[in-house]
Amino acid sequence: MSRAFILLLDSFGLGAAPDAEDFGDAGANTFGHIAQWAHDSGQPMQLPNLERLGIAAAAHQACGEWAAGFAL
């Protein structure tokens, strides 16, 4: 029997929604902020499996910029 895995990353946002300001969430980008903090601390975030699945590219598409330590 085949298996499937579901990875739920609740509150691990890749960028703010167009109406984020209406809810006090302008500039929301949990992934980007954690990546920046890790990069600034000298220990870049390493998510090899999620990177292979395209998390950095998805964040780039959502925000228009690459998260610190991530680029093609």
CSV table of C-alpha atoms in Angstrom, one decimal:
chain,number,residue,atom,x,y,z
A,1,MET,CA,0.0,0.0,0.0
A,2,SER,CA,1.3,3.5,-0.9
A,3,ARG,CA,1.9,6.0,1.8
A,4,ALA,CA,1.3,9.7,1.9
A,5,PHE,CA,2.8,12.3,4.3
A,6,ILE,CA,1.2,15.6,5.1
A,7,LEU,CA,3.4,18.3,6.4
A,8,LEU,CA,1.4,21.1,8.1
A,9,LEU,CA,3.4,24.2,8.7
A,10,ASP,CA,0.8,26.3,10.4
A,11,SER,CA,1.9,29.9,10.9
A,12,PHE,CA,5.0,29.5,8.7
A,13,GLY,CA,3.9,32.1,6.2
A,14,LEU,CA,5.8,32.9,3.0
A,15,GLY,CA,4.6,36.5,2.7
A,16,ALA,CA,1.7,38.7,3.4
A,17,ALA,CA,-1.7,38.4,1.6
A,18,PRO,CA,-2.9,41.4,-0.4
A,19,ASP,CA,-5.4,42.3,2.4
A,20,ALA,CA,-2.9,41.7,5.3
A,21,GLU,CA,-2.9,45.4,6.3
A,22,ASP,CA,-6.6,45.2,6.9
A,23,PHE,CA,-5.9,42.7,9.7
A,24,GLY,CA,-2.7,44.3,11.1
A,25,ASP,CA,-0.4,41.8,9.4
A,26,ALA,CA,1.4,44.1,6.9
A,27,GLY,CA,4.9,42.8,6.3
A,28,ALA,CA,4.0,39.3,7.5
A,29,ASN,CA,6.7,36.8,6.3
A,30,THR,CA,7.6,34.2,9.0
A,31,PHE,CA,9.8,32.2,6.6
A,32,GLY,CA,11.7,35.3,5.5
A,33,HIS,CA,12.1,36.7,9.0
A,34,ILE,CA,13.4,33.4,10.4
A,35,ALA,CA,15.7,33.0,7.4
A,36,GLN,CA,17.1,36.6,8.0
A,37,TRP,CA,17.6,36.0,11.7
A,38,ALA,CA,19.4,32.7,11.1
A,39,HIS,CA,21.5,34.3,8.3
A,40,ASP,CA,22.5,37.2,10.6
A,41,SER,CA,23.4,34.9,13.4
A,42,GLY,CA,25.9,33.1,11.1
A,43,GLN,CA,23.9,29.9,10.9
A,44,PRO,CA,21.8,30.0,7.8
A,45,MET,CA,18.5,28.0,7.9
A,46,GLN,CA,18.8,24.6,6.3
A,47,LEU,CA,15.7,23.0,5.0
A,48,PRO,CA,17.1,20.6,2.3
A,49,ASN,CA,13.9,18.6,1.7
A,50,LEU,CA,11.6,21.7,1.6
A,51,GLU,CA,14.1,23.4,-0.6
A,52,ARG,CA,13.9,20.5,-3.1
A,53,LEU,CA,10.2,20.8,-3.0
A,54,GLY,CA,10.5,24.6,-3.8
A,55,ILE,CA,9.9,26.4,-0.6
A,56,ALA,CA,12.5,29.1,-1.4
A,57,ALA,CA,11.1,29.7,-4.9
A,58,ALA,CA,7.5,29.8,-3.5
A,59,ALA,CA,8.7,32.4,-0.9
A,60,HIS,CA,10.4,34.4,-3.7
A,61,GLN,CA,7.3,34.4,-5.8
A,62,ALA,CA,5.1,35.5,-2.8
A,63,CYS,CA,7.4,38.3,-1.7
A,64,GLY,CA,9.3,39.3,-4.8
A,65,GLU,CA,12.7,38.8,-3.1
A,66,TRP,CA,14.8,35.8,-2.0
A,67,ALA,CA,15.0,35.0,1.7
A,68,ALA,CA,18.4,35.5,3.2
A,69,GLY,CA,20.6,32.4,2.5
A,70,PHE,CA,18.3,31.2,-0.3
A,71,ALA,CA,18.6,31.8,-4.0
A,72,LEU,CA,18.6,29.8,-7.2
